Amino acid sequence: MPPKTRIQPPQTPAISDAEWIVMREFWARGETNSAEVIAALGKTQHWKPPTIMTLITRLVKKGALGFERQGREYRYRPLVDEAHCAHAVSKSLVDRVFGGRVAPLLATFLDRQKLSKKDIAELRQMLDQKPGGPK
Amino acid sequence: MPPKTRIQPPQTPAISDAEWIVMREFWARGETNSAEVIAALGKTQHWKPPTIMTLITRLVKKGALGFERQGREYRYRPLVDEAHCAHAVSKSLVDRVFGGRVAPLLATFLDRQKLSKKDIAELRQMLDQKPGGPK
DNA sequence: AGTCATTAATTACACTTGTAGTTCGAGTCA
DNA sequence: TGACTCGAACTACAAGTGTAATTAATGACT
């Protein structure tokens, strides 16, 4: 028997900044039509509908969104995992900006932003759950 | 007397991914000539010299790098602060991908990457130095 | 002074991205 | 059935980005 090959995580499509904002609307809803996302983003981003439709169409082409027709309407749903994509883009930033190290990334927020006590506690709790941390 | 206006930090130029890699070489050296950066990046990135010269020239145009002529040679130096730019680009990512929250950013590394004990300890130490942490 | 090598400037090109207008096709309504 | 509305498709354009070749200018060397 040949050795069991390691299953590689699928490559994430290259999602641009504007496309990220669109994807987050679909991830938040699971599956929805374009009108709903257009209504939401029209408010928060002040994009015109054709702008958002373009971004949706490009995401479909990239394989990040899929769709099913229902009458004349399309129902779109994400084809990629949010957490997986979030990690990929975060890792890319850390590699490029911080030489692959996570500590300086965290430091930039601790040193240059006002994080709430709750945020700090939350971060601390996360680390406490790692080996070597208090229980 | 009018109230003292708050001094805003300078806007950071929009530095692209490839340009980041170039900037980090100049930040690491403080001031240097193009040949040195070209030699370094030729090895690590396998870029041809004209590619790197283009990126340098664009960074000069963006205000991220300045230069002084010495004979026919230019000595370049960064005009923007690395930590400041790193924070700006990191914050932009967190806002776009994590809705402005730092905890999910850290979680993505804790959950999806193998961080060394040393890394974890370093992160923990940072947080310990924040109010409410053990001394 | 002429030649050569080096450095920066200029040019190129394809692709990506942000933003949006216009057209087409299908469903709905009177 | 025709008109209208809506949703997607198509089109547009400017700017930005990645990658690199070519040309021009300047200093160094013989």
mmCIF file of C-alpha atoms (C1' of nucleotides) in Angstrom:
data_model
loop_
_atom_site.group_PDB
_atom_site.id
_atom_site.type_symbol
_atom_site.label_atom_id
_atom_site.label_comp_id
_atom_site.label_asym_id
_atom_site.label_seq_id
_atom_site.Cartn_x
_atom_site.Cartn_y
_atom_site.Cartn_z
ATOM 1 C CA MET A 1 0.000 0.000 0.000
ATOM 2 C CA PRO A 2 1.394 3.443 -0.867
ATOM 3 C CA PRO A 3 1.631 5.836 2.066
ATOM 4 C CA LYS A 4 -1.447 7.846 2.762
ATOM 5 C CA THR A 5 -0.949 11.248 1.133
ATOM 6 C CA ARG A 6 -1.637 14.342 3.121
ATOM 7 C CA ILE A 7 -4.828 16.061 2.089
ATOM 8 C CA GLN A 8 -4.043 19.643 1.094
ATOM 9 C CA PRO A 9 -6.487 22.399 1.933
ATOM 10 C CA PRO A 10 -7.955 23.883 -1.225
ATOM 11 C CA GLN A 11 -6.355 27.031 -2.557
ATOM 12 C CA THR A 12 -8.320 30.144 -1.776
ATOM 13 C CA PRO A 13 -9.296 32.432 -4.607
ATOM 14 C CA ALA A 14 -7.649 35.835 -4.633
ATOM 15 C CA ILE A 15 -10.358 38.017 -3.192
ATOM 16 C CA SER A 16 -9.813 41.756 -3.553
ATOM 17 C CA ASP A 17 -10.570 44.287 -0.861
ATOM 18 C CA ALA A 18 -13.935 45.279 -2.273
ATOM 19 C CA GLU A 19 -14.801 41.669 -2.933
ATOM 20 C CA TRP A 20 -14.084 40.850 0.696
ATOM 21 C CA ILE A 21 -16.778 43.209 1.776
ATOM 22 C CA VAL A 22 -19.216 41.495 -0.538
ATOM 23 C CA MET A 23 -18.185 38.022 0.559
ATOM 24 C CA ARG A 24 -18.763 38.924 4.189
ATOM 25 C CA GLU A 25 -22.373 39.756 3.392
ATOM 26 C CA PHE A 26 -22.862 36.351 1.791
ATOM 27 C CA TRP A 27 -21.019 34.538 4.576
ATOM 28 C CA ALA A 28 -23.239 36.260 7.084
ATOM 29 C CA ARG A 29 -26.346 35.029 5.308
ATOM 30 C CA GLY A 30 -25.272 31.650 3.993
ATOM 31 C CA GLU A 31 -27.397 31.933 0.894
ATOM 32 C CA THR A 32 -29.258 34.915 -0.446
ATOM 33 C CA ASN A 33 -30.191 36.881 -3.512
ATOM 34 C CA SER A 34 -28.346 39.858 -4.890
ATOM 35 C CA ALA A 35 -31.056 42.355 -3.925
ATOM 36 C CA GLU A 36 -30.509 41.758 -0.264
ATOM 37 C CA VAL A 37 -26.766 42.259 -0.471
ATOM 38 C CA ILE A 38 -27.233 45.271 -2.712
ATOM 39 C CA ALA A 39 -29.591 46.830 -0.195
ATOM 40 C CA ALA A 40 -27.199 46.239 2.666
ATOM 41 C CA LEU A 41 -24.090 47.473 0.891
ATOM 42 C CA GLY A 42 -25.840 50.376 -0.730
ATOM 43 C CA LYS A 43 -26.228 51.693 2.772
ATOM 44 C CA THR A 44 -22.865 50.902 4.249
ATOM 45 C CA GLN A 45 -20.644 51.397 1.215
ATOM 46 C CA HIS A 46 -22.727 53.700 -0.992
ATOM 47 C CA TRP A 47 -22.070 51.529 -3.993
ATOM 48 C CA LYS A 48 -24.441 51.577 -6.913
ATOM 49 C CA PRO A 49 -26.134 48.270 -7.794
ATOM 50 C CA PRO A 50 -24.060 47.680 -10.936
ATOM 51 C CA THR A 51 -20.908 47.953 -8.851
ATOM 52 C CA ILE A 52 -22.072 45.249 -6.499
ATOM 53 C CA MET A 53 -23.317 43.063 -9.333
ATOM 54 C CA THR A 54 -19.892 43.302 -10.916
ATOM 55 C CA LEU A 55 -18.208 42.254 -7.711
ATOM 56 C CA ILE A 56 -20.633 39.359 -7.327
ATOM 57 C CA THR A 57 -20.040 38.234 -10.905
ATOM 58 C CA ARG A 58 -16.279 38.353 -10.443
ATOM 59 C CA LEU A 59 -16.554 36.327 -7.254
ATOM 60 C CA VAL A 60 -18.587 33.720 -9.140
ATOM 61 C CA LYS A 61 -15.926 33.618 -11.814
ATOM 62 C CA LYS A 62 -13.239 33.204 -9.169
ATOM 63 C CA GLY A 63 -15.080 30.290 -7.615
ATOM 64 C CA ALA A 64 -15.789 32.043 -4.344
ATOM 65 C CA LEU A 65 -19.550 32.198 -4.912
ATOM 66 C CA GLY A 66 -21.925 29.759 -6.558
ATOM 67 C CA PHE A 67 -25.528 30.261 -7.581
ATOM 68 C CA GLU A 68 -28.770 28.527 -8.425
ATOM 69 C CA ARG A 69 -31.484 30.039 -10.520
ATOM 70 C CA GLN A 70 -34.922 30.390 -9.046
ATOM 71 C CA GLY A 71 -37.097 31.805 -11.787
ATOM 72 C CA ARG A 72 -35.252 34.828 -12.966
ATOM 73 C CA GLU A 73 -33.592 35.310 -9.666
ATOM 74 C CA TYR A 74 -30.268 33.858 -8.614
ATOM 75 C CA ARG A 75 -29.633 32.580 -5.151
ATOM 76 C CA TYR A 76 -25.936 32.912 -4.341
ATOM 77 C CA ARG A 77 -23.984 31.015 -1.715
ATOM 78 C CA PRO A 78 -20.300 30.989 -0.698
ATOM 79 C CA LEU A 79 -18.188 28.177 -2.116
ATOM 80 C CA VAL A 80 -15.233 28.884 0.160
ATOM 81 C CA ASP A 81 -14.901 28.821 3.898
ATOM 82 C CA GLU A 82 -14.692 32.219 5.582
ATOM 83 C CA ALA A 83 -12.297 31.156 8.308
ATOM 84 C CA HIS A 84 -10.059 29.469 5.785
ATOM 85 C CA CYS A 85 -9.910 32.554 3.580
ATOM 86 C CA ALA A 86 -9.432 34.829 6.556
ATOM 87 C CA HIS A 87 -6.464 32.817 7.660
ATOM 88 C CA ALA A 88 -4.928 32.756 4.195
ATOM 89 C CA VAL A 89 -5.103 36.508 3.750
ATOM 90 C CA SER A 90 -3.920 37.132 7.297
ATOM 91 C CA LYS A 91 -0.980 34.818 6.870
ATOM 92 C CA SER A 92 -0.089 36.501 3.625
ATOM 93 C CA LEU A 93 -0.021 39.853 5.397
ATOM 94 C CA VAL A 94 2.058 38.540 8.290
ATOM 95 C CA ASP A 95 4.542 36.956 5.919
ATOM 96 C CA ARG A 96 4.887 40.075 3.858
ATOM 97 C CA VAL A 97 4.792 42.746 6.547
ATOM 98 C CA PHE A 98 6.079 41.004 9.648
ATOM 99 C CA GLY A 99 8.416 38.406 8.196
ATOM 100 C CA GLY A 100 6.075 35.589 9.177
ATOM 101 C CA ARG A 101 5.944 36.450 12.888
ATOM 102 C CA VAL A 102 2.656 36.844 14.714
ATOM 103 C CA ALA A 103 3.962 38.651 17.770
ATOM 104 C CA PRO A 104 4.784 41.901 15.963
ATOM 105 C CA LEU A 105 1.331 41.807 14.401
ATOM 106 C CA LEU A 106 -0.311 41.678 17.800
ATOM 107 C CA ALA A 107 2.103 44.268 19.106
ATOM 108 C CA THR A 108 1.025 46.765 16.504
ATOM 109 C CA PHE A 109 -2.501 46.693 17.890
ATOM 110 C CA LEU A 110 -1.454 46.683 21.521
ATOM 111 C CA ASP A 111 0.871 49.613 20.992
ATOM 112 C CA ARG A 112 -1.083 51.752 18.596
ATOM 113 C CA GLN A 113 -4.751 51.206 19.313
ATOM 114 C CA LYS A 114 -6.933 51.551 22.304
ATOM 115 C CA LEU A 115 -8.150 48.023 22.945
ATOM 116 C CA SER A 116 -10.886 47.575 25.497
ATOM 117 C CA LYS A 117 -10.396 45.591 28.705
ATOM 118 C CA LYS A 118 -12.794 43.074 27.277
ATOM 119 C CA ASP A 119 -10.702 42.696 24.125
ATOM 120 C CA ILE A 120 -7.556 42.206 26.161
ATOM 121 C CA ALA A 121 -9.267 39.654 28.383
ATOM 122 C CA GLU A 122 -10.506 37.821 25.347
ATOM 123 C CA LEU A 123 -7.049 37.703 23.818
ATOM 124 C CA ARG A 124 -5.604 36.546 27.078
ATOM 125 C CA GLN A 125 -8.163 33.800 27.458
ATOM 126 C CA MET A 126 -7.302 32.497 24.053
ATOM 127 C CA LEU A 127 -3.677 32.214 24.926
ATOM 128 C CA ASP A 128 -4.448 30.641 28.282
ATOM 129 C CA GLN A 129 -5.993 27.751 26.449
ATOM 130 C CA LYS A 130 -2.723 26.988 24.749
ATOM 131 C CA PRO A 131 -0.127 24.592 26.211
ATOM 132 C CA GLY A 132 1.858 26.148 29.002
ATOM 133 C CA GLY A 133 -0.907 28.532 29.910
ATOM 134 C CA PRO A 134 -2.767 28.792 33.176
ATOM 135 C CA LYS A 135 -5.953 26.741 33.408
ATOM 136 C CA MET B 1 -7.322 81.321 21.594
ATOM 137 C CA PRO B 2 -8.896 78.607 19.429
ATOM 138 C CA PRO B 3 -8.802 75.107 20.935
ATOM 139 C CA LYS B 4 -5.644 73.188 20.267
ATOM 140 C CA THR B 5 -6.327 70.934 17.313
ATOM 141 C CA ARG B 6 -5.377 67.295 17.518
ATOM 142 C CA ILE B 7 -2.319 66.437 15.487
ATOM 143 C CA GLN B 8 -3.218 63.745 12.982
ATOM 144 C CA PRO B 9 -0.678 61.120 12.067
ATOM 145 C CA PRO B 10 0.368 61.462 8.435
ATOM 146 C CA GLN B 11 -1.481 59.357 5.935
ATOM 147 C CA THR B 12 0.485 56.369 4.767
ATOM 148 C CA PRO B 13 1.008 55.884 1.062
ATOM 149 C CA ALA B 14 -0.768 52.910 -0.479
ATOM 150 C CA ILE B 15 2.008 50.381 -0.705
ATOM 151 C CA SER B 16 1.266 47.323 -2.830
ATOM 152 C CA ASP B 17 2.276 43.803 -1.919
ATOM 153 C CA ALA B 18 5.377 43.765 -4.073
ATOM 154 C CA GLU B 19 6.295 47.241 -2.917
ATOM 155 C CA TRP B 20 6.102 46.092 0.690
ATOM 156 C CA ILE B 21 8.807 43.588 0.055
ATOM 157 C CA VAL B 22 10.988 46.320 -1.361
ATOM 158 C CA MET B 23 10.249 48.714 1.478
ATOM 159 C CA ARG B 24 11.246 46.128 4.029
ATOM 160 C CA GLU B 25 14.692 45.938 2.451
ATOM 161 C CA PHE B 26 15.106 49.682 2.752
ATOM 162 C CA TRP B 27 13.696 49.787 6.266
ATOM 163 C CA ALA B 28 16.160 47.101 7.259
ATOM 164 C CA ARG B 29 19.079 49.161 5.958
ATOM 165 C CA GLY B 30 17.949 52.699 6.701
ATOM 166 C CA GLU B 31 19.652 54.076 3.638
ATOM 167 C CA THR B 32 21.223 52.245 0.753
ATOM 168 C CA ASN B 33 21.663 52.139 -2.987
ATOM 169 C CA SER B 34 19.561 50.217 -5.432
ATOM 170 C CA ALA B 35 22.253 47.665 -6.234
ATOM 171 C CA GLU B 36 22.222 46.316 -2.728
ATOM 172 C CA VAL B 37 18.462 45.861 -2.673
ATOM 173 C CA ILE B 38 18.519 44.410 -6.172
ATOM 174 C CA ALA B 39 21.119 41.861 -5.111
ATOM 175 C CA ALA B 40 19.129 40.859 -2.071
ATOM 176 C CA LEU B 41 15.769 40.594 -3.790
ATOM 177 C CA GLY B 42 17.212 38.964 -6.856
ATOM 178 C CA LYS B 43 18.007 36.075 -4.580
ATOM 179 C CA THR B 44 14.885 35.889 -2.486
ATOM 180 C CA GLN B 45 12.277 36.935 -5.037
ATOM 181 C CA HIS B 46 13.938 36.092 -8.352
ATOM 182 C CA TRP B 47 13.006 39.479 -9.736
ATOM 183 C CA LYS B 48 15.000 40.987 -12.566
ATOM 184 C CA PRO B 49 16.685 44.328 -11.837
ATOM 185 C CA PRO B 50 14.264 46.352 -13.979
ATOM 186 C CA THR B 51 11.367 44.983 -11.934
ATOM 187 C CA ILE B 52 12.925 46.178 -8.712
ATOM 188 C CA MET B 53 13.883 49.541 -10.186
ATOM 189 C CA THR B 54 10.279 50.028 -11.222
ATOM 190 C CA LEU B 55 9.044 49.261 -7.739
ATOM 191 C CA ILE B 56 11.616 51.651 -6.254
ATOM 192 C CA THR B 57 10.595 54.402 -8.649
ATOM 193 C CA ARG B 58 6.934 53.934 -7.818
ATOM 194 C CA LEU B 59 7.701 54.096 -4.126
ATOM 195 C CA VAL B 60 9.574 57.353 -4.674
ATOM 196 C CA LYS B 61 6.594 58.702 -6.562
ATOM 197 C CA LYS B 62 4.281 57.648 -3.737
ATOM 198 C CA GLY B 63 6.416 59.424 -1.178
ATOM 199 C CA ALA B 64 7.466 56.277 0.616
ATOM 200 C CA LEU B 65 11.116 56.555 -0.426
ATOM 201 C CA GLY B 66 13.346 59.571 -0.909
ATOM 202 C CA PHE B 67 16.779 59.777 -2.475
ATOM 203 C CA GLU B 68 19.960 61.805 -2.715
ATOM 204 C CA ARG B 69 22.325 61.654 -5.613
ATOM 205 C CA GLN B 70 25.889 60.702 -4.963
ATOM 206 C CA GLY B 71 27.667 60.949 -8.262
ATOM 207 C CA ARG B 72 25.599 58.924 -10.626
ATOM 208 C CA GLU B 73 24.338 56.751 -7.857
ATOM 209 C CA TYR B 74 21.203 57.345 -5.792
ATOM 210 C CA ARG B 75 21.070 56.670 -2.112
ATOM 211 C CA TYR B 76 17.491 55.858 -1.111
ATOM 212 C CA ARG B 77 15.967 56.086 2.324
ATOM 213 C CA PRO B 78 12.439 55.474 3.667
ATOM 214 C CA LEU B 79 10.285 58.558 4.174
ATOM 215 C CA VAL B 80 7.618 56.712 6.145
ATOM 216 C CA ASP B 81 7.780 54.855 9.403
ATOM 217 C CA GLU B 82 7.662 51.065 9.130
ATOM 218 C CA ALA B 83 5.683 50.498 12.311
ATOM 219 C CA HIS B 84 3.200 53.158 11.309
ATOM 220 C CA CYS B 85 2.651 51.618 7.881
ATOM 221 C CA ALA B 86 2.485 48.116 9.336
ATOM 222 C CA HIS B 87 -0.228 49.196 11.700
ATOM 223 C CA ALA B 88 -2.204 50.947 8.990
ATOM 224 C CA VAL B 89 -2.224 47.951 6.671
ATOM 225 C CA SER B 90 -2.946 45.570 9.537
ATOM 226 C CA LYS B 91 -5.831 47.664 10.737
ATOM 227 C CA SER B 92 -7.227 47.832 7.240
ATOM 228 C CA LEU B 93 -7.170 44.052 7.068
ATOM 229 C CA VAL B 94 -8.796 43.630 10.466
ATOM 230 C CA ASP B 95 -11.516 46.113 9.595
ATOM 231 C CA ARG B 96 -12.245 44.450 6.287
ATOM 232 C CA VAL B 97 -11.882 40.794 7.208
ATOM 233 C CA PHE B 98 -12.673 40.682 10.917
ATOM 234 C CA GLY B 99 -15.110 43.561 11.319
ATOM 235 C CA GLY B 100 -12.556 45.567 13.266
ATOM 236 C CA ARG B 101 -11.947 42.968 15.969
ATOM 237 C CA VAL B 102 -8.453 41.822 16.897
ATOM 238 C CA ALA B 103 -9.400 38.649 18.740
ATOM 239 C CA PRO B 104 -10.571 36.748 15.656
ATOM 240 C CA LEU B 105 -7.359 37.770 13.916
ATOM 241 C CA LEU B 106 -5.270 36.197 16.653
ATOM 242 C CA ALA B 107 -7.580 33.209 16.773
ATOM 243 C CA THR B 108 -6.967 32.432 13.146
ATOM 244 C CA PHE B 109 -3.286 31.921 13.878
ATOM 245 C CA LEU B 110 -3.816 30.038 17.114
ATOM 246 C CA ASP B 111 -6.319 27.712 15.493
ATOM 247 C CA ARG B 112 -4.775 27.165 12.103
ATOM 248 C CA GLN B 113 -1.038 27.413 12.478
ATOM 249 C CA LYS B 114 1.532 25.630 14.514
ATOM 250 C CA LEU B 115 2.945 28.385 16.715
ATOM 251 C CA SER B 116 6.028 27.571 18.722
ATOM 252 C CA LYS B 117 6.081 27.624 22.498
ATOM 253 C CA LYS B 118 8.337 30.609 22.259
ATOM 254 C CA ASP B 119 5.843 32.459 20.073
ATOM 255 C CA ILE B 120 3.035 31.698 22.489
ATOM 256 C CA ALA B 121 5.115 32.843 25.432
ATOM 257 C CA GLU B 122 5.989 36.026 23.619
ATOM 258 C CA LEU B 123 2.362 36.767 22.871
ATOM 259 C CA ARG B 124 1.421 36.005 26.418
ATOM 260 C CA GLN B 125 4.113 38.283 27.776
ATOM 261 C CA MET B 126 2.846 41.123 25.693
ATOM 262 C CA LEU B 127 -0.624 40.763 27.054
ATOM 263 C CA ASP B 128 0.649 40.398 30.588
ATOM 264 C CA GLN B 129 2.059 43.871 30.329
ATOM 265 C CA LYS B 130 -1.376 45.293 29.709
ATOM 266 C CA PRO B 131 -3.635 46.504 32.552
ATOM 267 C CA GLY B 132 -5.299 43.665 34.356
ATOM 268 C CA GLY B 133 -2.572 41.218 33.530
ATOM 269 C CA PRO B 134 -0.299 39.380 35.903
ATOM 270 C CA LYS B 135 2.988 41.157 36.627
ATOM 271 C "C1'" DA C 1 39.367 61.380 -25.523
ATOM 272 C "C1'" DG C 2 37.096 57.293 -26.352
ATOM 273 C "C1'" DT C 3 35.101 53.212 -24.574
ATOM 274 C "C1'" DC C 4 32.810 50.578 -21.346
ATOM 275 C "C1'" DA C 5 30.047 49.575 -17.436
ATOM 276 C "C1'" DT C 6 26.715 50.934 -14.396
ATOM 277 C "C1'" DT C 7 22.610 53.243 -12.821
ATOM 278 C "C1'" DA C 8 18.404 55.421 -13.506
ATOM 279 C "C1'" DA C 9 14.769 56.720 -16.772
ATOM 280 C "C1'" DT C 10 11.636 55.467 -20.115
ATOM 281 C "C1'" DT C 11 8.685 52.380 -22.168
ATOM 282 C "C1'" DA C 12 5.842 48.271 -22.560
ATOM 283 C "C1'" DC C 13 2.140 45.083 -21.718
ATOM 284 C "C1'" DA C 14 -1.107 42.142 -19.644
ATOM 285 C "C1'" DC C 15 -3.864 41.661 -15.901
ATOM 286 C "C1'" DT C 16 -6.482 43.252 -11.804
ATOM 287 C "C1'" DT C 17 -9.384 46.306 -9.420
ATOM 288 C "C1'" DG C 18 -12.815 49.856 -8.368
ATOM 289 C "C1'" DT C 19 -16.728 52.000 -9.987
ATOM 290 C "C1'" DA C 20 -20.674 52.300 -12.722
ATOM 291 C "C1'" DG C 21 -23.788 52.788 -17.075
ATOM 292 C "C1'" DT C 22 -26.390 50.321 -20.555
ATOM 293 C "C1'" DT C 23 -28.579 46.453 -22.634
ATOM 294 C "C1'" DC C 24 -30.900 42.141 -22.641
ATOM 295 C "C1'" DG C 25 -33.962 38.662 -21.188
ATOM 296 C "C1'" DA C 26 -37.398 36.765 -18.346
ATOM 297 C "C1'" DG C 27 -41.159 37.128 -15.282
ATOM 298 C "C1'" DT C 28 -45.187 39.727 -13.720
ATOM 299 C "C1'" DC C 29 -49.184 42.443 -14.133
ATOM 300 C "C1'" DA C 30 -53.091 44.745 -16.190
ATOM 301 C "C1'" DT D 1 -50.994 40.176 -25.394
ATOM 302 C "C1'" DG D 2 -48.400 44.109 -24.560
ATOM 303 C "C1'" DA D 3 -46.118 46.907 -21.299
ATOM 304 C "C1'" DC D 4 -43.420 47.207 -17.453
ATOM 305 C "C1'" DT D 5 -40.201 45.899 -13.992
ATOM 306 C "C1'" DC D 6 -36.510 43.587 -12.303
ATOM 307 C "C1'" DG D 7 -32.269 40.951 -12.208
ATOM 308 C "C1'" DA D 8 -28.340 39.513 -14.634
ATOM 309 C "C1'" DA D 9 -25.194 40.174 -18.479
ATOM 310 C "C1'" DC D 10 -22.485 43.052 -21.019
ATOM 311 C "C1'" DT D 11 -19.731 46.951 -21.595
ATOM 312 C "C1'" DA D 12 -16.790 50.761 -20.278
ATOM 313 C "C1'" DC D 13 -12.916 53.193 -18.397
ATOM 314 C "C1'" DA D 14 -9.334 54.801 -15.506
ATOM 315 C "C1'" DA D 15 -6.038 53.654 -12.274
ATOM 316 C "C1'" DG D 16 -3.168 50.386 -10.078
ATOM 317 C "C1'" DT D 17 -0.087 46.337 -10.095
ATOM 318 C "C1'" DG D 18 3.348 42.864 -11.456
ATOM 319 C "C1'" DT D 19 6.978 41.975 -14.387
ATOM 320 C "C1'" DA D 20 10.499 43.207 -17.392
ATOM 321 C "C1'" DA D 21 12.946 45.098 -21.768
ATOM 322 C "C1'" DT D 22 15.097 49.041 -23.759
ATOM 323 C "C1'" DT D 23 17.222 53.497 -23.842
ATOM 324 C "C1'" DA D 24 19.713 57.373 -22.021
ATOM 325 C "C1'" DA D 25 22.978 59.431 -19.108
ATOM 326 C "C1'" DT D 26 26.896 59.508 -16.258
ATOM 327 C "C1'" DG D 27 30.996 58.095 -14.097
ATOM 328 C "C1'" DA D 28 35.076 55.138 -14.348
ATOM 329 C "C1'" DC D 29 38.811 53.340 -16.721
ATOM 330 C "C1'" DT D 30 42.316 52.870 -20.258
#
